[in-house]
mmCIF file of C-alpha atoms and ligand atoms in Angstrom:
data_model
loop_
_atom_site.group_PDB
_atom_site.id
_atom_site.type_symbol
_atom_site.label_atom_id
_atom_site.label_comp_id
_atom_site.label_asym_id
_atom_site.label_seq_id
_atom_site.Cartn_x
_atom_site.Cartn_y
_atom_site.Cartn_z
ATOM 1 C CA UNK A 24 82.538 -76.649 171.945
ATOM 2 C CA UNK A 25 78.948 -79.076 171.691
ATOM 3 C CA UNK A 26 79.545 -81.871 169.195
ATOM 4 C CA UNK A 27 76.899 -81.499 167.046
ATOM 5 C CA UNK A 28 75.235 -83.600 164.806
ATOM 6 C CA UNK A 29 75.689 -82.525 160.988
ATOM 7 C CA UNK A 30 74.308 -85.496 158.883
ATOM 8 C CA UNK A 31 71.817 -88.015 159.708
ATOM 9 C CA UNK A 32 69.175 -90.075 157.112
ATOM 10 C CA UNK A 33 66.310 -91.886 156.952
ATOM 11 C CA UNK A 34 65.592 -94.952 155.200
ATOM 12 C CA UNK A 35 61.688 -95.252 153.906
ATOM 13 C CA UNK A 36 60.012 -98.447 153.291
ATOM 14 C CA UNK A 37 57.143 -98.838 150.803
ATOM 15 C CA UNK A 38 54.319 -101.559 150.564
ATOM 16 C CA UNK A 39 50.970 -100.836 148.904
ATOM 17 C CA UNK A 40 49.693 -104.564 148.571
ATOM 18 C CA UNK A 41 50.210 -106.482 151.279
ATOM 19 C CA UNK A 42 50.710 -110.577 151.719
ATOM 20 C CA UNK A 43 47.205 -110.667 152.160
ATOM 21 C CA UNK A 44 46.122 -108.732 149.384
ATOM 22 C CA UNK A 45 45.093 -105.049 151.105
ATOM 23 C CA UNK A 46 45.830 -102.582 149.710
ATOM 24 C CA UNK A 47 46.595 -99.011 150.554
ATOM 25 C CA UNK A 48 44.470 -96.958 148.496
ATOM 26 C CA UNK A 49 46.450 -93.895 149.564
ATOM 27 C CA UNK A 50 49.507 -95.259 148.156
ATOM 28 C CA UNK A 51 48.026 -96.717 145.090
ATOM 29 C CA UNK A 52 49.182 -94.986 141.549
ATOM 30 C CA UNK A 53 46.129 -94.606 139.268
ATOM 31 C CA UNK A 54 46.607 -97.876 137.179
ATOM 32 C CA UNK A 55 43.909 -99.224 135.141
ATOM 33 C CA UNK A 56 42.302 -102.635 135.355
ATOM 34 C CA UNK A 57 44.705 -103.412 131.961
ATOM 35 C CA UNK A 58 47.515 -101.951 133.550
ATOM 36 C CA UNK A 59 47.199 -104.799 136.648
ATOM 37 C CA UNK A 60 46.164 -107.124 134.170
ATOM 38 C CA UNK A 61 49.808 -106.082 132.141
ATOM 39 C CA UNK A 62 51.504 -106.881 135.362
ATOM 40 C CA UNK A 63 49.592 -110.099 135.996
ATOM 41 C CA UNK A 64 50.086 -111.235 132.305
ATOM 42 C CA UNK A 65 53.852 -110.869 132.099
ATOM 43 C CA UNK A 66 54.389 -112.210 135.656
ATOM 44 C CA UNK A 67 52.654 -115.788 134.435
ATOM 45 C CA UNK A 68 54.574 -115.295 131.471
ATOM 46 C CA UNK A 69 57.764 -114.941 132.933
ATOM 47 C CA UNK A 70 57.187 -117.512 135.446
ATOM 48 C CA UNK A 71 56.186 -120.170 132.921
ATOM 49 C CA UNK A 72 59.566 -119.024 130.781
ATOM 50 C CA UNK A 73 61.452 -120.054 134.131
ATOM 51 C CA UNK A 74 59.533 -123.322 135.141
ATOM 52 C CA UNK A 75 60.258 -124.700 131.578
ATOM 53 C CA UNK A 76 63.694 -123.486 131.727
ATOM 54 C CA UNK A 77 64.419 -125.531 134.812
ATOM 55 C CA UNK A 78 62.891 -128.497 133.143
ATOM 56 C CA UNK A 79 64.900 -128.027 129.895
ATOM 57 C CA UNK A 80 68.209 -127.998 132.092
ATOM 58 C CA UNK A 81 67.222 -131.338 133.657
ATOM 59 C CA UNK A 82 66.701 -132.312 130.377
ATOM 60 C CA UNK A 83 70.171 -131.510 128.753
ATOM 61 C CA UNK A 84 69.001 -129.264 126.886
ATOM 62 C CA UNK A 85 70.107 -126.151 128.140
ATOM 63 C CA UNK A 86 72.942 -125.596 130.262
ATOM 64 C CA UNK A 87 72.995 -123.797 133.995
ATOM 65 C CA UNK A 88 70.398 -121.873 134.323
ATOM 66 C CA UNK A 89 69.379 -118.989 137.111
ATOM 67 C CA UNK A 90 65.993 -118.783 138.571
ATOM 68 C CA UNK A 91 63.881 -115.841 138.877
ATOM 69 C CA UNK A 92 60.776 -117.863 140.979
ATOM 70 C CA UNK A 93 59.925 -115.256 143.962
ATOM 71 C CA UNK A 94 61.563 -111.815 142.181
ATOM 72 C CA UNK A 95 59.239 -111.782 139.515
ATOM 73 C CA UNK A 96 57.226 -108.393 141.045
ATOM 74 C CA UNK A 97 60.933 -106.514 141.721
ATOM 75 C CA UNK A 98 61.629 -107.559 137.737
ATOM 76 C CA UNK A 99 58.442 -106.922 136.182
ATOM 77 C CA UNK A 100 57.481 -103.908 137.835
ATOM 78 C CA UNK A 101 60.227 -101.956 137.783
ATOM 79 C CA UNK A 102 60.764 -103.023 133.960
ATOM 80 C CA UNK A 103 57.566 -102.152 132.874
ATOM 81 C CA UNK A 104 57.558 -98.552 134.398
ATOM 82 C CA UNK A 105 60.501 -97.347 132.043
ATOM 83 C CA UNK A 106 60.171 -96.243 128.884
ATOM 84 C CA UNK A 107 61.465 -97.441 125.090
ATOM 85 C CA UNK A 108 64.362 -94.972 125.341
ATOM 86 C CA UNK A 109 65.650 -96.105 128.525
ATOM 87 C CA UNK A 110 68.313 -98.458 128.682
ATOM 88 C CA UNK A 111 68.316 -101.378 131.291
ATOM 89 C CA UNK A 112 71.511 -103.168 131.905
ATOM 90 C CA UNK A 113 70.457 -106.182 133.970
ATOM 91 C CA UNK A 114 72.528 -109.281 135.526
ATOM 92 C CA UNK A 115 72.565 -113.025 135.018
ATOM 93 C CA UNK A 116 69.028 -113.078 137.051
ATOM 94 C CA UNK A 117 66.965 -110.850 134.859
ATOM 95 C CA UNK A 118 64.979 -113.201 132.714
ATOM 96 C CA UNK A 119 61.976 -111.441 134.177
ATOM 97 C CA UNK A 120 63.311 -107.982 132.395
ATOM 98 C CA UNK A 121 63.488 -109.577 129.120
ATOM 99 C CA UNK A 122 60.225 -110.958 128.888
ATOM 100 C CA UNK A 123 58.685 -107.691 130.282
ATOM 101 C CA UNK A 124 60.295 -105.435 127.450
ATOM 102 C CA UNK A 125 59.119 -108.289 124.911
ATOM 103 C CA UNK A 126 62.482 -109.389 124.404
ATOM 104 C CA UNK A 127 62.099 -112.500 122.013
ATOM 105 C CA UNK A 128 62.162 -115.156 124.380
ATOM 106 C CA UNK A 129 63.422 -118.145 122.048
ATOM 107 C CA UNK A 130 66.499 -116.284 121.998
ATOM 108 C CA UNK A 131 66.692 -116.253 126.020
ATOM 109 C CA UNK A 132 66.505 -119.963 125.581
ATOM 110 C CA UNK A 133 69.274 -120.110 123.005
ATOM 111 C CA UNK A 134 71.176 -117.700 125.338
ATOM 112 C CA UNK A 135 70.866 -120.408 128.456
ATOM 113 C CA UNK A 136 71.741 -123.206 126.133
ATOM 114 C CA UNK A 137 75.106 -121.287 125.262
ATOM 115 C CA UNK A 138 74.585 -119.550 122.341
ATOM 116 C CA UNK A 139 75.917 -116.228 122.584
ATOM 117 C CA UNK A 140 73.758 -114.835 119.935
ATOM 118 C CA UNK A 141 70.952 -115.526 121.568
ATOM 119 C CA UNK A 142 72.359 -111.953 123.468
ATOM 120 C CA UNK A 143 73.132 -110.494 120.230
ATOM 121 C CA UNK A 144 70.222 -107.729 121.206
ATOM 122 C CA UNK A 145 68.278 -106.793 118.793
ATOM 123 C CA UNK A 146 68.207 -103.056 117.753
ATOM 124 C CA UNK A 147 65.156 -101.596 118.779
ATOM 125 C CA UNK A 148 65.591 -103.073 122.580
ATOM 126 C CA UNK A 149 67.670 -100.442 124.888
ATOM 127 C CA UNK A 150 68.912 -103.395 126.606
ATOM 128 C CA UNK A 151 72.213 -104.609 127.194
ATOM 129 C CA UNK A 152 73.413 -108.399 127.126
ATOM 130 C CA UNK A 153 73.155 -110.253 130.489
ATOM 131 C CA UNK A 154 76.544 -109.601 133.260
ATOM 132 C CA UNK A 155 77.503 -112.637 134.319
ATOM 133 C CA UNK A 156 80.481 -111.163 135.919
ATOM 134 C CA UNK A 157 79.287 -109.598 139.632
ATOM 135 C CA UNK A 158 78.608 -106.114 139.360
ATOM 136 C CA UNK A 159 80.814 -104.785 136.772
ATOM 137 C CA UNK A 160 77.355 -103.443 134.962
ATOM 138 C CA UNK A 161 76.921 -101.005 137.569
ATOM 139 C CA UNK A 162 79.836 -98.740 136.373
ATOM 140 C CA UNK A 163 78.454 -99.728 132.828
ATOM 141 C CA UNK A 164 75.106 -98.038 133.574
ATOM 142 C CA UNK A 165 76.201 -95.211 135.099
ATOM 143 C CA UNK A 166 78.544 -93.800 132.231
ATOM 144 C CA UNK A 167 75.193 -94.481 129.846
ATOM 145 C CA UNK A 168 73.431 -92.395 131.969
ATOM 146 C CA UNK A 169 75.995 -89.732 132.312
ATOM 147 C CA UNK A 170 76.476 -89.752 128.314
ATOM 148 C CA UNK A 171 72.607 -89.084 128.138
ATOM 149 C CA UNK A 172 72.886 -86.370 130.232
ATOM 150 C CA UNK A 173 75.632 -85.113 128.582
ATOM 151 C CA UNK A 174 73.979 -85.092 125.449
ATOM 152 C CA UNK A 175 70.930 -83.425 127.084
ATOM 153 C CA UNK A 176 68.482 -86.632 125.875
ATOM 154 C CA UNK A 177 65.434 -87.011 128.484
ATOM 155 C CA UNK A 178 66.221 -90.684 129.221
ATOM 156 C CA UNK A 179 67.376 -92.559 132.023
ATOM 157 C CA UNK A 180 69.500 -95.949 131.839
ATOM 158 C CA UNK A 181 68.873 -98.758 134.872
ATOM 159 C CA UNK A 182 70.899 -101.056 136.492
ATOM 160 C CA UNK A 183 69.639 -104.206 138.332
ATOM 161 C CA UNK A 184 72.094 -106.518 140.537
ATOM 162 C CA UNK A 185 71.980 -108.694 143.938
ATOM 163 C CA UNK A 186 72.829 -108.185 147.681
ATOM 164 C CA UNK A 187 76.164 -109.783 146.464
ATOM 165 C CA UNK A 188 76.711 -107.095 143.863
ATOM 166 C CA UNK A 189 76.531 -104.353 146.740
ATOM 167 C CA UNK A 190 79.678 -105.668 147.721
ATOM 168 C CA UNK A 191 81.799 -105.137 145.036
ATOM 169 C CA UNK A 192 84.347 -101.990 144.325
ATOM 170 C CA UNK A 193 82.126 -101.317 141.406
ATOM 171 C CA UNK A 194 79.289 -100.779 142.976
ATOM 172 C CA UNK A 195 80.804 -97.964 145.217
ATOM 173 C CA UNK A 196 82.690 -96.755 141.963
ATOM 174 C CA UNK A 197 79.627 -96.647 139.994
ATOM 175 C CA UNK A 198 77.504 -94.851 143.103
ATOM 176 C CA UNK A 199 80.195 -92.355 143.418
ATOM 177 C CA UNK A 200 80.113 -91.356 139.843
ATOM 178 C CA UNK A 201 76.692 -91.112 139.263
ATOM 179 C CA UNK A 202 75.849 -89.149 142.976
ATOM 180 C CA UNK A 203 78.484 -86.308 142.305
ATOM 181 C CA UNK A 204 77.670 -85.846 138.520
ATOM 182 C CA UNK A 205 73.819 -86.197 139.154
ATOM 183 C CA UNK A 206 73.892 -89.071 136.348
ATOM 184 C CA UNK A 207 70.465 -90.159 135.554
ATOM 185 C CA UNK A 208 70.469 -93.830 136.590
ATOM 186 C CA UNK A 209 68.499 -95.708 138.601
ATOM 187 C CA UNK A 210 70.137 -98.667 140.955
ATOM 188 C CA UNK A 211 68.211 -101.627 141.333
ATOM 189 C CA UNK A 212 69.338 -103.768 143.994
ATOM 190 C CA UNK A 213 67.297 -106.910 143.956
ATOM 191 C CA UNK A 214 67.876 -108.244 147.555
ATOM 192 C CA UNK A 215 67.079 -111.420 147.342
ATOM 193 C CA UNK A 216 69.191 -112.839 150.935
ATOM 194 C CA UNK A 217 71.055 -114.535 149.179
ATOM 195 C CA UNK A 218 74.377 -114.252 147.588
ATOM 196 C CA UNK A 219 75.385 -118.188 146.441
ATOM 197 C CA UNK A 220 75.294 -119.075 149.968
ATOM 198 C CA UNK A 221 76.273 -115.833 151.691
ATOM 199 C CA UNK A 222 73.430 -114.833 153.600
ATOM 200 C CA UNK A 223 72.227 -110.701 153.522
ATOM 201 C CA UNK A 224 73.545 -110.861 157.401
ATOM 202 C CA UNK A 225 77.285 -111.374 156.475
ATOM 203 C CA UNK A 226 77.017 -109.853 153.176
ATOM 204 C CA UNK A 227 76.925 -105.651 154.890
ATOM 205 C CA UNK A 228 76.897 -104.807 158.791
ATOM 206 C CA UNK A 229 74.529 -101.831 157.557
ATOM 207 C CA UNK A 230 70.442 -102.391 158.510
ATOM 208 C CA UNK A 231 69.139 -101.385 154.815
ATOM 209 C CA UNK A 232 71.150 -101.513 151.486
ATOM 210 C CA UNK A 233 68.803 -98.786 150.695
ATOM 211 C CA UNK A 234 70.752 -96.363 153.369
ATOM 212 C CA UNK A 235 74.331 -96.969 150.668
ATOM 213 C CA UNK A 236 72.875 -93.955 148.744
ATOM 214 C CA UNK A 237 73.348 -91.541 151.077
ATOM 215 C CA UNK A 238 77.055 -92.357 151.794
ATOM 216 C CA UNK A 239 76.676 -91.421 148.068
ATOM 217 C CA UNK A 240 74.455 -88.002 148.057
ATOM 218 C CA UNK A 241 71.491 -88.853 146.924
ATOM 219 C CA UNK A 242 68.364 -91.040 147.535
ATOM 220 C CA UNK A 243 67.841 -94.686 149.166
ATOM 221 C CA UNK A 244 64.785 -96.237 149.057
ATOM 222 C CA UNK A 245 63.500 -99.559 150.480
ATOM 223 C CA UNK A 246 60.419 -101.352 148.704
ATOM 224 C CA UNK A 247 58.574 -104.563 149.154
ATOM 225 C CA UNK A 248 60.188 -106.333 146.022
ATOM 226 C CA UNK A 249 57.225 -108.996 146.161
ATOM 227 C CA UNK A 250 54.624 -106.269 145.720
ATOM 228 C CA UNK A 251 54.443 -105.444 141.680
ATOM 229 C CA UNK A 252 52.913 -102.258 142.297
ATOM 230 C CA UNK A 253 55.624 -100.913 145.197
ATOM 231 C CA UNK A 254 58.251 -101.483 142.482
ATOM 232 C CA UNK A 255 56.485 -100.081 139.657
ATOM 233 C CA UNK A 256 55.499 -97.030 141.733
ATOM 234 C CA UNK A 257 59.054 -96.447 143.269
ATOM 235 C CA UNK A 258 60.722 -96.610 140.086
ATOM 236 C CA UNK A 259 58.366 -93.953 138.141
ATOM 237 C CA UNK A 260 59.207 -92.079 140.461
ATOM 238 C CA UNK A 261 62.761 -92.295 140.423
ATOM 239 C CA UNK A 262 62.161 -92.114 136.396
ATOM 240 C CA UNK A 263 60.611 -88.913 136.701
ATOM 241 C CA UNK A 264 63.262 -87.224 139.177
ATOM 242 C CA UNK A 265 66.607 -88.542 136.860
ATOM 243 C CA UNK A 266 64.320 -87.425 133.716
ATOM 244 C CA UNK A 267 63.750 -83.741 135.317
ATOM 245 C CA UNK A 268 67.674 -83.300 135.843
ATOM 246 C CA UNK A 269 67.582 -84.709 140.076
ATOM 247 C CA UNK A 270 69.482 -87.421 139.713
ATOM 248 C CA UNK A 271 70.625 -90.827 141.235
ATOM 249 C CA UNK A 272 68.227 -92.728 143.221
ATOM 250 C CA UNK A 273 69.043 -96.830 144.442
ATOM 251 C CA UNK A 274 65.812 -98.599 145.129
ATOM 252 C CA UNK A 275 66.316 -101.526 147.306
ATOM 253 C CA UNK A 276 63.820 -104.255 146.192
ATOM 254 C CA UNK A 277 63.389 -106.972 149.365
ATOM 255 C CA UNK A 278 62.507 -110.555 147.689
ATOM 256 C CA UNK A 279 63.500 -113.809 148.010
ATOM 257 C CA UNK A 280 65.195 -116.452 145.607
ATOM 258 C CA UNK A 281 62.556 -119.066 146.055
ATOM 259 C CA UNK A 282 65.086 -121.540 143.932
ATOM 260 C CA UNK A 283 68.373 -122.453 144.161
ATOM 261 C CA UNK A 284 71.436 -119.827 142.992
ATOM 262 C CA UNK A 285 71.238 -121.949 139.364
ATOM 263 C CA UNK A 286 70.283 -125.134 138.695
ATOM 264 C CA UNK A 287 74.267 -125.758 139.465
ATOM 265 C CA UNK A 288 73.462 -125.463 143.292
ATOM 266 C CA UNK A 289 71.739 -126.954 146.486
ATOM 267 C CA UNK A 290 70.231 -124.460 149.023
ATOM 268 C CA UNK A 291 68.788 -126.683 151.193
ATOM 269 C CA UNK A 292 72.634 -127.326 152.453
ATOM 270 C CA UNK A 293 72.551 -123.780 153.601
ATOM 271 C CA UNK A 294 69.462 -122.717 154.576
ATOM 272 C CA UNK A 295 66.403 -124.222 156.199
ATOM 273 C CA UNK A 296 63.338 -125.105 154.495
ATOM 274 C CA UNK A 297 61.213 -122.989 157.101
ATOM 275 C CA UNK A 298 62.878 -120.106 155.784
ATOM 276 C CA UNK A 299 61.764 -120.796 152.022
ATOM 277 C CA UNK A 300 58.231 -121.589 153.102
ATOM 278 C CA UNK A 301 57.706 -118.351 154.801
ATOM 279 C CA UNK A 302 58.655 -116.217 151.854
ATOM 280 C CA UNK A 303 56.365 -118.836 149.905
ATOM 281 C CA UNK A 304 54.052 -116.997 151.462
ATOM 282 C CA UNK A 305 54.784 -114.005 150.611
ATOM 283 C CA UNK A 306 55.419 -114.383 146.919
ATOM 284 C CA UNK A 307 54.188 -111.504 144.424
ATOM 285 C CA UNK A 308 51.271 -113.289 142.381
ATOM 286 C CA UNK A 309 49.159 -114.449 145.183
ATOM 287 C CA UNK A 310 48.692 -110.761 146.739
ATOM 288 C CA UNK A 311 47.814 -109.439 143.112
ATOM 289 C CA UNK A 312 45.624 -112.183 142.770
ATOM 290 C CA UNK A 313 43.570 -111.411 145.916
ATOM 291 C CA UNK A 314 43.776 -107.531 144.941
ATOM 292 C CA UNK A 315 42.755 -107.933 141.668
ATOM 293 C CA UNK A 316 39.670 -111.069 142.744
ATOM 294 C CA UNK A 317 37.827 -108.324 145.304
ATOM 295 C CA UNK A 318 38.446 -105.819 142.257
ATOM 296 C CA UNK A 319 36.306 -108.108 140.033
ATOM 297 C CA UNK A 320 39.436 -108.278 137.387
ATOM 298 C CA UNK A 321 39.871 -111.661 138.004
ATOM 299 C CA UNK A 322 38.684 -115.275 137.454
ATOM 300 C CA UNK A 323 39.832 -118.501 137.605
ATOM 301 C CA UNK A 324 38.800 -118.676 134.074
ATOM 302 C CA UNK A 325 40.882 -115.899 133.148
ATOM 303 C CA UNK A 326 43.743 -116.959 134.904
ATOM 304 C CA UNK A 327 43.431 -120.366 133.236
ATOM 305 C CA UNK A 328 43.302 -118.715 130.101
ATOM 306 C CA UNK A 329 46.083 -116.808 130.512
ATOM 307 C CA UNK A 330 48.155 -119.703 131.796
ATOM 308 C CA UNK A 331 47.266 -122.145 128.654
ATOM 309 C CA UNK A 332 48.595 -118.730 126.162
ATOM 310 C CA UNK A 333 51.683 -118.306 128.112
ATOM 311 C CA UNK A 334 52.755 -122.579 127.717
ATOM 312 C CA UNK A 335 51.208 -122.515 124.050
ATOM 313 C CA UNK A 336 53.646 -119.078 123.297
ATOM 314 C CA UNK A 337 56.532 -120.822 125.936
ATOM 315 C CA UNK A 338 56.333 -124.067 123.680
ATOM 316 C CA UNK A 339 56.364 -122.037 120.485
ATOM 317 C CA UNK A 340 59.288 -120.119 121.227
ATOM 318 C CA UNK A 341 60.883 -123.597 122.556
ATOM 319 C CA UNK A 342 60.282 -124.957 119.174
ATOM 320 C CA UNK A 343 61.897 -121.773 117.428
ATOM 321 C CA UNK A 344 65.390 -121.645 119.739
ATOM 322 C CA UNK A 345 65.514 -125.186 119.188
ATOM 323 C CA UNK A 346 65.277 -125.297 115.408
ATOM 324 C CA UNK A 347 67.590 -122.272 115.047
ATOM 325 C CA UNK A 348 70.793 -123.540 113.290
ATOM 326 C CA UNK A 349 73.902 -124.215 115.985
ATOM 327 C CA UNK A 350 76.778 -121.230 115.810
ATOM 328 C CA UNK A 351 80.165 -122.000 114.202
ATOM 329 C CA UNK A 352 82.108 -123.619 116.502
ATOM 330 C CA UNK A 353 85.139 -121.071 115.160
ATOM 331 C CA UNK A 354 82.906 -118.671 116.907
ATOM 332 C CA UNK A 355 84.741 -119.247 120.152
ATOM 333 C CA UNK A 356 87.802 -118.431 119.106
ATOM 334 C CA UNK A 357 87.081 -115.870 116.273
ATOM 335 C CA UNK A 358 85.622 -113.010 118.656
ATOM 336 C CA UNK A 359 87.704 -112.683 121.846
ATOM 337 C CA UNK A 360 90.262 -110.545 120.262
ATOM 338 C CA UNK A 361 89.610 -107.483 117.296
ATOM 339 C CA UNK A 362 92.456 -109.468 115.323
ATOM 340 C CA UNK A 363 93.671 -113.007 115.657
ATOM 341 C CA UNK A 364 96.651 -113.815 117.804
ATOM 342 C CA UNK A 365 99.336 -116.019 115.914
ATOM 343 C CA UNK A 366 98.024 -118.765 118.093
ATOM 344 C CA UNK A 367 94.782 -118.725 117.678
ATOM 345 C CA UNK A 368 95.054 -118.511 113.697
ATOM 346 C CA UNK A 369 96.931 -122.018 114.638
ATOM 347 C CA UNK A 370 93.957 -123.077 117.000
ATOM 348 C CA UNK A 371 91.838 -122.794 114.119
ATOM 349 C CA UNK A 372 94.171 -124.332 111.342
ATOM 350 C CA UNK A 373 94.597 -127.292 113.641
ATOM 351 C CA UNK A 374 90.800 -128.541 114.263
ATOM 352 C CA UNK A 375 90.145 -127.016 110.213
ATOM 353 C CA UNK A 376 88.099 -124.257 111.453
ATOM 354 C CA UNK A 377 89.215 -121.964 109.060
ATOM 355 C CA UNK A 378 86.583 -119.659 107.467
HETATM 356 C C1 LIG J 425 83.136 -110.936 139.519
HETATM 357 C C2 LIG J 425 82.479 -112.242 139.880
HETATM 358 N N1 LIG J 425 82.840 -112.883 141.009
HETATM 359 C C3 LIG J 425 82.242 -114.040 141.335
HETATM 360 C C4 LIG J 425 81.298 -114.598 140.515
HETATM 361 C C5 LIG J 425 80.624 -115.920 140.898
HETATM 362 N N2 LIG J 425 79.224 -115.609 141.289
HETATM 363 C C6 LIG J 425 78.203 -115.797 140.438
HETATM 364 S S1 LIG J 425 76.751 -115.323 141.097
HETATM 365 C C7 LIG J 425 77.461 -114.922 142.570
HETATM 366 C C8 LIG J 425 76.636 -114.388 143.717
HETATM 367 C C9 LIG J 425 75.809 -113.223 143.314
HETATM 368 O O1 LIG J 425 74.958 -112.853 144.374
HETATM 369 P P1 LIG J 425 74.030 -111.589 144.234
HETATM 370 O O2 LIG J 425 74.804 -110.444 143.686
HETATM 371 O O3 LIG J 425 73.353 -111.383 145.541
HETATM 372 O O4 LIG J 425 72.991 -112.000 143.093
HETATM 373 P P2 LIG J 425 71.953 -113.204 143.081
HETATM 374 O O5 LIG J 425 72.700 -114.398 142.539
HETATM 375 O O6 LIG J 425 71.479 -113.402 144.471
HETATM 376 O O7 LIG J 425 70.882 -112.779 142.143
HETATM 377 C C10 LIG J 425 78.835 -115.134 142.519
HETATM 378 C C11 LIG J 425 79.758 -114.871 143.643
HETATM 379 C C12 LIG J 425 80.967 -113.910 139.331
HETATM 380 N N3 LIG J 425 80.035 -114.360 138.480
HETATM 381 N N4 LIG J 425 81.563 -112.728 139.048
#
């Protein structure tokens, strides 16, 4: 009897704007010169949210804080190709998500300086709070999805999560799931390299993370998570199949954490500054800069423009999270529980929180 071979898979890769900004015209989706622009616009935005959030930690003034320099193009464009009714469940890293669905970003600020209600999100965002814990909104996402489907609504949720987050049971659990009942969800791995200090090399002995899904049934993809149009393009597309009843897809997004893990961490005692330079390189505005300068969509007036609107609406919103009124410090204790435990009723008592 032959052995035969009865499963085998391929992995593809996708870049349409390259470091250098060339682009392949074959692969381009028909975006407008506003649609770039959109990307363009929100990816200054976001990035000037992040530079003055590092600053304000240094400050005091709000606690840890995680970067999002480098993954700005695997946030943004992915974010910005799903729709209102779609719901995104996103990790501790997705500033970049919030500020592309025009989440209001002096509550991300109160958020980082550790006010919970500044994830208290606001009805008419499909977005859920933040995970800080690893990977436990992967299951989350995928039992959204399969409720929509359920209830026969033509939406799709999203999950985003890092390298790291491959690695946990829930991300098998929630793959699983959402591969045998065709859930419409979308799993968007932001590999970044980096998991704390756990490099992509010791974090799965597989080549892609893309190549999971078909353990799984369904669809892997790898995409240059640098280039804003790759991401956006990828994820329509996976959009369109879970909207049209086809599914799961995972879309591995390749980056790089430019930044350390949070502002509570030092890369440079784990990996070498070489390293970080090359991907500097490589980072997602300077290719759609390029692309968009030999389109004639760009100046340096316009980007100057754009740059002095983003710090004027940055320092706005600044003001706004920073005049908002502190929580009750009962808070803490009030909401862990539906009802009070006999001790906590004495917590409160005892420092005259009582409300
Ligand atoms: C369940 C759980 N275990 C451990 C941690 C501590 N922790 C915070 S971030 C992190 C690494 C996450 O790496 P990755 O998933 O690649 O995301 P990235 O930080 O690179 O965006 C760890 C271990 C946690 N928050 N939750």
């Amino acid at each position: 009897m032959p052995i035969k071979t009865i499963a085998t898979f391929e992995v593809k890769s996708i870049q349409i704007i390259n470091e250098k900004g060339e682009a392949d015209e074959g692969l381009l989706p028909p975006l407008s010169e506003g649609e770039f622009k959109r990307f363009f616009e929100t990816i200054i935005l976001a990035r000037t949210f992040n530079h003055r959030a590092l600053s304000l930690q240094r400050e005091g003034r709000i606690g840890t804080y995680a970067s999002i320099w480098g993954q700005e193009a695997s946030q943004i464009g992915s974010a910005l190709a799903f729709g209102d009714g779609d719901w995104l469940f996103p990790s501790f890293r997705e500033s970049g998500v919030f500020v592309a669905r025009g989440y209001p970003i002096w509550m991300l600020y109160r958020y980082w300086a550790g006010d919970e209600r500044g994830m208290q999100v606001p009805e008419e965002f499909n977005l859920f709070p933040m995970s800080v814990p690893v990977g436990t909104q992967i299951p989350h996402a995928t039992g959204a999805a399969w409720a929509m489907k359920l209830k026969g609504d033509r939406k799709a949720a999203a999950v985003y999560f890092g390298d790291g987050g491959s690695s946990k049971g829930d991300f098998h659990e929630g793959l699983n799931f959402a591969g045998v009942f065709k859930a419409p969800v979308i799993f968007l791995c932001q590999n970044n390299q980096w998991a704390i200090s756990v490099p992509r090399s010791r974090q799965t002995a597989a080549e892609t993370i893309a190549q999971k899904a078909a353990a799984y049934g369904f669809e892997g993809v790898q995409v240059d998570g640098n280039d804003v149009v790759a991401v956006y393009k990828a994820t329509k597309e996976a959009i369109q199949k879970a909207y049209s009843g086809g599914g799961p897809t995972l879309i591995e997004c390749f980056t790089y954490r430019l930044d350390d893990h949070t502002t509570a961490d030092d890369s440079s005692r784990y990996r070498s500054d070489e390293e970080v330079e090359s991907w500097k390189a490589k980072e997602p505005l300077i290719r759609l800069r390029i692309y968009m300068e030999k389109k004639g969509w760009w100046s340096k007036e316009y980007e100057e423009g754009i740059n002095r609107g983003a710090q004027e609406k940055v320092d706005s919103e600044i003001k706004k999270a920073e005049a908002y009124a502190p929580p009750d410090p009962a808070d803490i204790i009030k909401y862990t529980y539906a009802e009070l435990t006999p001790r906590q009723r004495r917590d409160l008592k005892e420092r005259g929180w009582q409300s």
